[in-house]
Short mmCIF file of C-alpha atoms and ligand atoms in Angstrom, two decimals:
data_model
loop_
_atom_site.label_atom_id
_atom_site.label_comp_id
_atom_site.label_asym_id
_atom_site.label_seq_id
_atom_site.Cartn_x
_atom_site.Cartn_y
_atom_site.Cartn_z
CA MET A 1 38.74 14.49 108.61
CA GLY A 2 40.96 17.49 109.22
CA GLU A 3 43.68 19.17 107.14
CA ILE A 4 47.33 19.37 107.33
CA THR A 5 50.21 21.27 105.79
CA PHE A 6 52.80 18.98 104.64
CA ASN A 7 56.58 20.31 105.16
CA ASP A 8 57.85 17.31 103.19
CA GLN A 9 56.61 17.68 99.46
CA HIS A 10 57.71 13.78 99.27
CA LEU A 11 54.58 13.33 101.46
CA LYS A 12 52.10 14.81 99.42
CA PRO A 13 51.63 11.82 96.79
CA ILE A 14 51.70 9.39 99.54
CA ALA A 15 48.95 11.36 101.29
CA ASP A 16 46.87 11.40 98.28
CA LYS A 17 46.87 7.56 98.03
CA VAL A 18 46.26 7.01 101.75
CA LEU A 19 43.25 9.44 101.65
CA ALA A 20 41.96 7.67 98.95
CA GLY A 21 42.42 4.08 100.42
CA GLU A 22 45.24 3.03 97.96
CA ARG A 23 48.00 0.54 98.69
CA LEU A 24 51.36 2.10 99.29
CA SER A 25 54.51 0.82 97.25
CA PHE A 26 57.91 0.01 98.62
CA ASP A 27 59.21 3.39 97.30
CA ASP A 28 56.37 5.22 99.56
CA GLY A 29 57.56 3.11 102.45
CA ILE A 30 61.25 4.29 101.86
CA ALA A 31 59.95 7.94 101.71
CA LEU A 32 57.82 7.68 104.75
CA TYR A 33 60.94 6.10 106.76
CA ARG A 34 63.01 9.10 105.13
CA SER A 35 60.75 11.96 105.91
CA PRO A 36 61.70 14.04 108.92
CA ASP A 37 58.16 15.13 109.21
CA LEU A 38 56.99 12.64 112.03
CA LEU A 39 53.96 14.57 112.48
CA ALA A 40 52.47 14.69 109.02
CA VAL A 41 53.57 10.84 108.90
CA GLY A 42 51.94 10.30 112.26
CA TRP A 43 48.45 12.28 111.19
CA LEU A 44 48.22 9.89 108.24
CA ALA A 45 48.73 6.86 110.11
CA ASN A 46 46.13 8.34 112.87
CA GLN A 47 43.60 8.79 109.76
CA VAL A 48 43.92 5.12 108.96
CA ARG A 49 43.65 4.10 112.53
CA GLU A 50 40.47 6.17 113.20
CA ARG A 51 38.82 4.99 109.84
CA ARG A 52 39.23 1.41 111.10
CA HIS A 53 38.73 1.82 114.89
CA GLY A 54 37.40 5.42 115.74
CA ASN A 55 38.42 5.99 119.05
CA ILE A 56 38.35 2.41 120.46
CA THR A 57 41.81 1.30 121.85
CA TYR A 58 42.21 -2.46 122.98
CA TYR A 59 44.17 -3.91 125.64
CA ASN A 60 43.80 -7.59 127.30
CA VAL A 61 44.64 -9.03 130.75
CA ASN A 62 47.41 -11.43 130.29
CA ARG A 63 50.59 -13.44 131.68
CA HIS A 64 53.50 -14.23 130.36
CA ILE A 65 55.09 -17.61 130.80
CA ASN A 66 58.56 -18.42 129.76
CA PRO A 67 59.31 -22.17 130.51
CA THR A 68 62.75 -22.23 129.99
CA ASN A 69 65.63 -19.63 129.02
CA VAL A 70 68.28 -22.31 128.00
CA CYS A 71 68.50 -21.71 124.38
CA VAL A 72 70.88 -23.13 121.66
CA ALA A 73 70.40 -20.25 119.45
CA HIS A 74 72.61 -17.73 120.88
CA CYS A 75 71.09 -14.86 118.96
CA LYS A 76 73.15 -11.66 119.29
CA LEU A 77 70.18 -9.64 119.74
CA CYS A 78 69.24 -11.56 122.87
CA ALA A 79 69.81 -11.08 126.53
CA PHE A 80 67.24 -13.81 127.63
CA GLY A 81 68.91 -17.13 126.34
CA ARG A 82 71.40 -18.78 128.55
CA ASP A 83 73.62 -22.06 128.05
CA PRO A 84 72.34 -24.93 130.35
CA ASP A 85 74.99 -24.43 132.76
CA ALA A 86 75.36 -20.68 133.00
CA ALA A 87 74.33 -18.57 135.99
CA GLY A 88 70.73 -17.73 135.97
CA ALA A 89 69.85 -20.73 133.64
CA TYR A 90 66.28 -22.13 134.49
CA THR A 91 63.58 -24.67 133.41
CA PHE A 92 60.34 -24.70 135.14
CA ALA A 93 58.70 -28.01 136.11
CA LEU A 94 55.35 -28.32 134.71
CA GLU A 95 53.86 -27.94 138.17
CA GLU A 96 55.69 -24.65 138.68
CA ILE A 97 54.10 -23.43 135.15
CA TYR A 98 50.59 -24.55 136.38
CA ALA A 99 50.98 -22.45 139.74
CA ARG A 100 52.01 -19.39 137.72
CA ALA A 101 48.85 -20.13 134.95
CA GLU A 102 46.62 -20.51 138.12
CA GLN A 103 47.92 -17.18 139.51
CA GLY A 104 47.25 -15.86 136.22
CA VAL A 105 43.37 -17.07 136.49
CA ARG A 106 43.28 -15.43 139.68
CA GLU A 107 44.39 -12.12 138.19
CA GLY A 108 41.65 -12.42 135.71
CA ALA A 109 43.91 -13.39 132.75
CA THR A 110 42.05 -14.23 129.40
CA GLU A 111 45.45 -15.07 127.72
CA PHE A 112 48.68 -16.91 128.44
CA HIS A 113 51.57 -15.65 126.19
CA ILE A 114 54.04 -18.60 126.35
CA VAL A 115 57.53 -18.37 124.51
CA GLY A 116 60.79 -19.65 125.46
CA GLY A 117 64.45 -20.79 124.61
CA LEU A 118 65.40 -23.59 122.32
CA HIS A 119 66.27 -26.17 124.87
CA PRO A 120 68.88 -28.78 123.78
CA ASP A 121 67.47 -31.38 126.05
CA LEU A 122 63.66 -30.95 126.68
CA PRO A 123 61.75 -33.31 124.43
CA PHE A 124 58.73 -31.96 122.41
CA ASP A 125 56.35 -33.90 124.66
CA TYR A 126 57.33 -31.48 127.74
CA PHE A 127 55.78 -28.72 125.46
CA LEU A 128 52.59 -30.82 124.48
CA ASP A 129 52.25 -31.88 128.11
CA LEU A 130 52.32 -28.29 129.20
CA VAL A 131 49.73 -27.13 126.86
CA ARG A 132 47.37 -30.11 127.75
CA GLY A 133 47.96 -29.35 131.50
CA LEU A 134 47.30 -25.92 131.05
CA LYS A 135 44.35 -26.41 128.97
CA GLU A 136 42.92 -28.94 131.48
CA ARG A 137 43.41 -26.63 134.36
CA CYS A 138 42.64 -23.15 132.74
CA PRO A 139 40.06 -24.01 129.93
CA THR A 140 38.92 -20.56 129.63
CA VAL A 141 42.27 -18.98 128.99
CA HIS A 142 43.54 -18.55 125.33
CA LEU A 143 47.07 -20.10 124.93
CA LYS A 144 49.16 -18.00 122.58
CA ALA A 145 52.24 -20.22 122.47
CA PHE A 146 55.48 -20.65 120.71
CA THR A 147 57.10 -18.45 118.08
CA MET A 148 57.56 -19.74 114.46
CA VAL A 149 61.27 -20.33 115.58
CA GLU A 150 60.26 -22.65 118.38
CA VAL A 151 57.88 -24.52 116.12
CA GLY A 152 60.59 -24.85 113.66
CA TYR A 153 62.92 -26.21 116.43
CA PHE A 154 60.12 -28.71 117.60
CA ALA A 155 59.77 -30.22 114.28
CA ARG A 156 63.73 -30.57 114.00
CA ILE A 157 63.82 -32.14 117.43
CA ALA A 158 60.62 -34.41 117.01
CA LYS A 159 61.67 -35.41 113.46
CA LEU A 160 58.05 -34.22 112.09
CA THR A 161 57.06 -31.79 109.44
CA ILE A 162 56.00 -28.36 110.36
CA ARG A 163 52.47 -29.13 109.50
CA GLU A 164 52.43 -32.24 111.90
CA THR A 165 54.22 -30.23 114.58
CA LEU A 166 51.59 -27.48 114.41
CA LEU A 167 48.70 -29.92 114.31
CA LYS A 168 49.93 -31.72 117.47
CA LEU A 169 50.29 -27.96 119.05
CA LYS A 170 46.95 -27.32 118.25
CA GLN A 171 45.43 -30.86 119.18
CA ALA A 172 47.13 -30.24 122.59
CA GLY A 173 45.33 -26.78 123.13
CA VAL A 174 47.36 -24.05 121.47
CA ASP A 175 45.02 -21.43 120.24
CA SER A 176 47.13 -19.02 118.36
CA LEU A 177 50.70 -18.05 117.97
CA PRO A 178 52.72 -14.96 118.97
CA GLY A 179 54.38 -12.89 116.61
CA GLY A 180 58.14 -13.25 118.15
CA GLY A 181 61.11 -14.38 116.19
CA ALA A 182 60.43 -12.55 112.89
CA GLU A 183 63.27 -9.77 113.65
CA ILE A 184 64.23 -8.52 110.17
CA PHE A 185 63.60 -11.20 107.58
CA HIS A 186 66.49 -10.12 105.23
CA PRO A 187 69.46 -12.84 105.22
CA ARG A 188 71.98 -10.09 105.69
CA VAL A 189 70.81 -8.89 108.87
CA ARG A 190 69.83 -12.32 110.28
CA LYS A 191 73.39 -13.45 109.69
CA ILE A 192 74.43 -10.60 112.13
CA ILE A 193 71.59 -10.71 114.78
CA CYS A 194 70.48 -14.44 114.66
CA ASP A 195 72.54 -16.50 112.65
CA HIS A 196 71.29 -19.85 114.16
CA LYS A 197 67.43 -19.20 113.98
CA VAL A 198 65.14 -20.03 111.23
CA SER A 199 65.47 -18.11 107.94
CA GLY A 200 63.00 -15.29 107.06
CA GLN A 201 61.62 -17.25 104.55
CA MET A 202 61.13 -20.36 106.80
CA TRP A 203 59.39 -18.21 109.29
CA LEU A 204 56.85 -16.81 106.83
CA ASP A 205 56.47 -20.72 105.52
CA ILE A 206 55.52 -21.45 109.19
CA ALA A 207 53.45 -18.78 109.89
CA ARG A 208 51.44 -19.86 106.40
CA THR A 209 51.36 -23.49 107.44
CA ALA A 210 49.56 -22.33 110.82
CA HIS A 211 47.25 -20.12 109.05
CA GLU A 212 46.48 -23.03 106.87
CA ILE A 213 45.62 -25.39 109.61
CA GLY A 214 43.49 -22.63 111.23
CA LEU A 215 45.84 -21.29 113.75
CA ARG A 216 45.94 -17.56 113.61
CA SER A 217 49.29 -15.65 114.85
CA ASN A 218 50.66 -12.16 115.46
CA ALA A 219 53.47 -10.65 113.63
CA THR A 220 56.66 -8.48 114.71
CA MET A 221 59.62 -6.58 113.04
CA LEU A 222 62.51 -5.88 115.52
CA TYR A 223 63.84 -2.60 114.74
CA GLY A 224 66.84 -0.11 115.72
CA HIS A 225 70.01 -2.48 115.35
CA VAL A 226 71.85 -2.96 112.31
CA GLU A 227 68.90 -3.09 109.48
CA THR A 228 68.59 -0.48 106.88
CA GLU A 229 65.02 1.37 105.92
CA GLU A 230 65.17 -0.83 102.88
CA GLU A 231 65.18 -4.04 104.90
CA ARG A 232 62.41 -2.70 107.19
CA VAL A 233 60.16 -1.87 104.34
CA ASP A 234 60.98 -5.38 102.74
CA HIS A 235 59.98 -7.06 106.02
CA LEU A 236 56.75 -5.20 105.94
CA ILE A 237 55.81 -5.76 102.46
CA ARG A 238 56.66 -9.72 102.92
CA LEU A 239 54.29 -9.69 105.66
CA ARG A 240 51.44 -7.69 103.81
CA GLU A 241 51.93 -10.54 101.00
CA LEU A 242 51.55 -13.36 103.28
CA GLN A 243 48.63 -11.57 104.77
CA ASP A 244 47.06 -11.34 101.48
CA GLU A 245 47.31 -15.11 100.91
CA THR A 246 46.17 -16.10 104.26
CA ARG A 247 44.31 -13.27 106.45
CA GLY A 248 45.80 -15.27 109.36
CA PHE A 249 47.67 -12.53 111.10
CA VAL A 250 45.95 -10.88 113.90
CA ALA A 251 47.95 -7.99 115.03
CA PHE A 252 51.56 -6.44 114.07
CA ILE A 253 54.02 -5.45 116.88
CA PRO A 254 57.14 -3.40 115.97
CA LEU A 255 59.58 -4.32 118.80
CA ALA A 256 62.36 -1.61 119.63
CA PHE A 257 65.74 -3.21 120.17
CA HIS A 258 66.89 -3.26 123.71
CA PRO A 259 70.90 -3.49 123.49
CA ASP A 260 71.68 -4.12 127.23
CA ASN A 261 73.25 -7.34 128.22
CA THR A 262 73.49 -8.40 124.51
CA ALA A 263 76.30 -8.93 122.20
CA LEU A 264 75.15 -5.91 120.49
CA SER A 265 75.42 -3.66 123.43
CA HIS A 266 77.28 -1.19 121.74
CA ILE A 267 74.43 -0.13 119.67
CA PRO A 268 72.54 2.81 120.96
CA LYS A 269 68.76 2.35 121.96
CA PRO A 270 66.09 3.35 119.53
CA THR A 271 64.83 6.82 120.11
CA GLY A 272 61.08 7.79 120.91
CA TYR A 273 61.36 9.58 117.31
CA ALA A 274 62.11 5.98 115.96
CA ASP A 275 59.64 4.27 118.11
CA LEU A 276 56.83 6.52 116.90
CA LYS A 277 57.98 6.52 113.15
CA ASN A 278 57.86 2.61 113.21
CA ILE A 279 54.43 2.21 114.40
CA ALA A 280 53.05 4.92 111.96
CA VAL A 281 54.91 3.43 109.13
CA ALA A 282 53.63 0.22 109.88
CA ARG A 283 50.05 1.16 109.99
CA LEU A 284 50.30 3.02 106.78
CA LEU A 285 52.13 0.11 104.76
CA LEU A 286 50.17 -2.93 106.48
CA ASP A 287 46.89 -1.85 104.90
CA ASN A 288 45.63 -5.57 105.52
CA PHE A 289 46.43 -5.80 109.21
CA ASP A 290 43.51 -4.99 111.69
CA HIS A 291 45.46 -4.39 114.66
CA ILE A 292 48.86 -2.55 115.43
CA LYS A 293 50.26 -2.82 118.98
CA ALA A 294 52.00 -0.26 121.00
CA TYR A 295 53.92 -2.74 123.26
CA TRP A 296 54.20 -0.67 126.38
CA ILE A 297 56.65 -2.92 127.94
CA MET A 298 59.10 -2.05 125.21
CA LEU A 299 58.05 1.67 124.38
CA THR A 300 57.41 2.82 128.15
CA PRO A 301 53.70 3.73 128.89
CA SER A 302 54.34 7.24 127.99
CA ILE A 303 55.75 6.62 124.33
CA ALA A 304 52.78 3.83 124.15
CA GLN A 305 50.21 6.15 125.09
CA ILE A 306 51.17 8.86 122.52
CA ALA A 307 51.59 5.86 119.67
CA LEU A 308 47.79 5.54 120.13
CA ARG A 309 47.76 8.89 118.18
CA PHE A 310 50.22 7.78 115.59
CA GLY A 311 48.64 4.60 114.12
CA ALA A 312 48.35 2.12 117.02
CA ASN A 313 45.10 0.74 118.36
CA ASP A 314 46.33 -1.55 120.99
CA LEU A 315 48.52 -1.51 124.27
CA ASP A 316 49.04 -5.12 124.63
CA GLY A 317 48.17 -6.33 127.81
CA THR A 318 48.75 -6.10 131.85
CA VAL A 319 51.70 -8.56 131.02
CA ALA A 320 52.56 -10.15 134.56
CA GLU A 321 56.03 -11.44 134.76
CA GLU A 322 57.93 -10.18 131.25
CA LYS A 323 61.49 -11.55 131.32
CA ILE A 324 62.82 -10.82 127.65
CA TYR A 325 62.88 -7.06 127.81
CA HIS A 326 63.58 -7.07 131.17
CA ASP A 327 66.83 -9.23 130.88
CA ALA A 328 67.78 -6.61 128.08
CA GLY A 329 67.52 -3.57 130.32
CA ALA A 330 63.93 -2.37 129.84
CA LYS A 331 63.02 -0.21 133.11
CA THR A 332 59.25 -0.51 132.58
CA GLU A 333 57.27 -2.14 135.30
CA GLN A 334 56.52 -6.09 134.84
CA PHE A 335 52.87 -5.51 135.28
CA THR A 336 50.37 -2.81 134.72
CA PRO A 337 46.79 -3.06 136.20
CA ARG A 338 43.73 -2.68 133.95
CA ALA A 339 42.73 0.66 135.72
CA GLU A 340 46.20 2.10 134.78
CA LEU A 341 45.84 0.84 131.14
CA GLU A 342 42.47 2.29 130.90
CA ARG A 343 43.66 5.59 132.31
CA LEU A 344 46.34 6.19 129.76
CA ILE A 345 43.86 5.22 127.06
CA ARG A 346 41.42 7.69 128.22
CA ALA A 347 43.92 10.49 128.76
CA ALA A 348 44.77 10.05 125.03
CA GLY A 349 41.15 10.77 124.19
CA ARG A 350 40.62 6.94 123.22
CA ILE A 351 37.89 4.52 124.52
CA PRO A 352 39.32 1.55 126.18
CA VAL A 353 37.96 -1.90 125.27
CA GLU A 354 39.24 -4.88 127.10
CA ARG A 355 39.52 -7.58 124.66
CA ASP A 356 40.36 -11.29 124.19
CA THR A 357 43.29 -12.42 122.05
CA LEU A 358 41.17 -12.43 118.90
CA TYR A 359 39.78 -8.89 119.69
CA ARG A 360 36.35 -9.92 120.79
CA PRO A 361 35.29 -7.56 123.58
CA VAL A 362 35.70 -9.14 127.24
CA ASP A 363 32.42 -8.40 129.47
CA ARG A 364 33.89 -8.67 132.84
CA SER A 365 30.10 -8.61 134.37
CA LYS A 366 29.52 -11.92 132.85
CA MET A 367 32.69 -13.71 133.75
CA PRO A 368 32.83 -15.98 136.97
CA PRO A 369 34.80 -14.40 139.81
CA PRO A 370 38.47 -15.60 139.90
CA PRO A 371 38.94 -18.47 142.18
CA ALA A 372 40.28 -17.78 145.71
CA GLY A 373 43.44 -19.50 146.84
CA ARG A 374 47.13 -18.99 147.19
CA THR A 375 48.58 -15.85 145.69
CA ASP A 376 52.17 -16.66 145.88
CA VAL A 377 54.26 -18.56 143.32
CA VAL A 378 56.38 -21.53 144.46
CA THR A 379 59.66 -22.01 142.34
CA LEU A 380 60.53 -25.74 141.55
CA THR A 381 63.27 -25.60 138.91
CA LEU A 382 63.66 -28.66 136.85
CA ASN A 383 66.99 -29.98 136.26
CA VAL A 384 67.52 -31.47 132.67
O1 V47 B 401 61.18 -12.64 119.33
C1 V47 B 401 64.35 -10.45 122.06
C2 V47 B 401 62.44 -9.58 120.65
C3 V47 B 401 60.73 -10.99 120.90
C4 V47 B 401 65.33 -8.78 122.37
O2 V47 B 401 52.76 -11.59 119.56
C5 V47 B 401 64.17 -8.21 121.77
O3 V47 B 401 51.26 -10.55 121.06
C6 V47 B 401 64.39 -6.30 121.94
O4 V47 B 401 57.49 -11.51 120.19
N1 V47 B 401 65.70 -6.17 122.50
C7 V47 B 401 59.57 -11.40 121.76
N2 V47 B 401 63.84 -7.19 121.55
C8 V47 B 401 58.60 -10.33 122.00
C9 V47 B 401 57.47 -10.79 121.19
C10 V47 B 401 55.89 -10.22 121.42
C11 V47 B 401 55.91 -9.31 122.39
C12 V47 B 401 54.57 -8.85 122.84
C13 V47 B 401 53.52 -9.25 122.16
C14 V47 B 401 53.64 -10.20 121.25
C15 V47 B 401 52.45 -10.84 120.58
C16 V47 B 401 54.81 -10.72 120.90
O5 V47 B 401 61.44 -10.05 121.55
C17 V47 B 401 61.71 -11.82 120.17
C18 V47 B 401 62.66 -10.62 119.61
O6 V47 B 401 62.17 -10.39 118.54
N3 V47 B 401 63.89 -9.58 121.54
N4 V47 B 401 65.45 -9.90 122.70
C19 V47 B 401 65.97 -7.47 122.82
N5 V47 B 401 67.16 -7.60 123.53
#
C-alpha cells in the first residue's frame, strides 16, 4: 500500500478508519463530500477497491429493452416518459421485443436490462407474457427486469401485494431487478424531481421484499440536481442499512443527472469532479456492497475509465440501445463493443473480466456460437 499526504486534515481520521477497515459514519460521509482533495478521497476509495478486487475490472455483454416510454409519472428528472398521444410515444408489440432480444442473443448478450414507463393501459399480464416469452426464446440470458418503481405500479394496477407481484414476476422468469428509480430517497427531493413515484421508503421496502424471495437487485443514486450532500449521504446510509439486513444488493451505480429535455433543464450538468467524487464516496460508505459501477453511458467512457482508479470495479456493459440517457441529451454511443471496453480497462492498468449479471466470470470459449439469422430489427408498434 502506498502513502499519501492529506492536504485536507479532516480526511486524516477518516483515512485511519478506512485503512483499519472500520465503518464510516454520516459525518464522515459529509466530510468526504465537502473535501476539496479529490485525489486523496479517490486514493482512499482505490485502496478499498483494490483490497476487494485487486486489478480485476468487470463488464458484461447486455442489451437494454424499454418496452414502452408511455408513463403516467411525469417525473421532472426524466426526458424519456411520454403521454400516450405525445409525439414519439411508443409501445412495442411483444413480437418486436422478441426480435430485439434475438438480435441481442446474436450479439452474445448474457443479460437483458428491461425497464420502461408506467403505462396507464397495459395490464400486468403484458409484462408477465413478455418475460415468459423472453425466457422461452432466450433461456440462457439473465433477465434483469423492472425497477422497484415499476413493481410498485404493477402491484397497484393488478391489485396484488408487493410480495405477490414479485413472486409472479419471478415465476414468469425475472432473474433479478435493476437499481433504477431510487433517485434520492429524501422526501424533500422526491417532491421536486419525482413527485408521483413510490416514496424512498417504499423503494427500500420493495427491494427488501425482492431480496426476501430470492431476487437480488442493484441500487442507484441520482446526483447533481436539487439534492444536498446530507441527502446523498442519507441515501447511501439507508442503502447500507438495508444491505446489512438482506445482503441482496449486487452492485451500486451512481447516476449523474442529465438535464436536457427535462423539466429541470435549467440545472447544469454534473462535472467530472462530481462524477469521480460520487464514485469514490460511494465506494467508501458502502462497505457492504461488493461492486461499484462506473456506467460509461452516463459518465462518458473517458470518465468511466478514470473512475476505475477512484473506487469503481465495473464499467457496466456493451449496452445496445440505451434510450433513457440519450433522450436526456447523452452524447455517448449507444453501444460499445467488448474489445473497446477491454481496451479501456487495460489502458487503466486493470484486468478485464467479462461477467454475468451476478458477477460470475463468462468463458466465451465454452459458450455455443450465437445463432445465425436476421440482424435487422423490425418495428411493430402496438397501439394501446
Ligand atoms: O431510474 C432518468 C435515471 C435511471 C434521467 O441496475 C436519469 O445495472 C439522469 O437505473 N438524467 C435508469 N438519469 C438507469 C438505471 C441503470 C442504469 C445502468 C445500470 C443499472 C443497473 C441501472 O436513470 C432511472 C433514473 O434514476 N434517469 N432520467 C436523466 N434525465
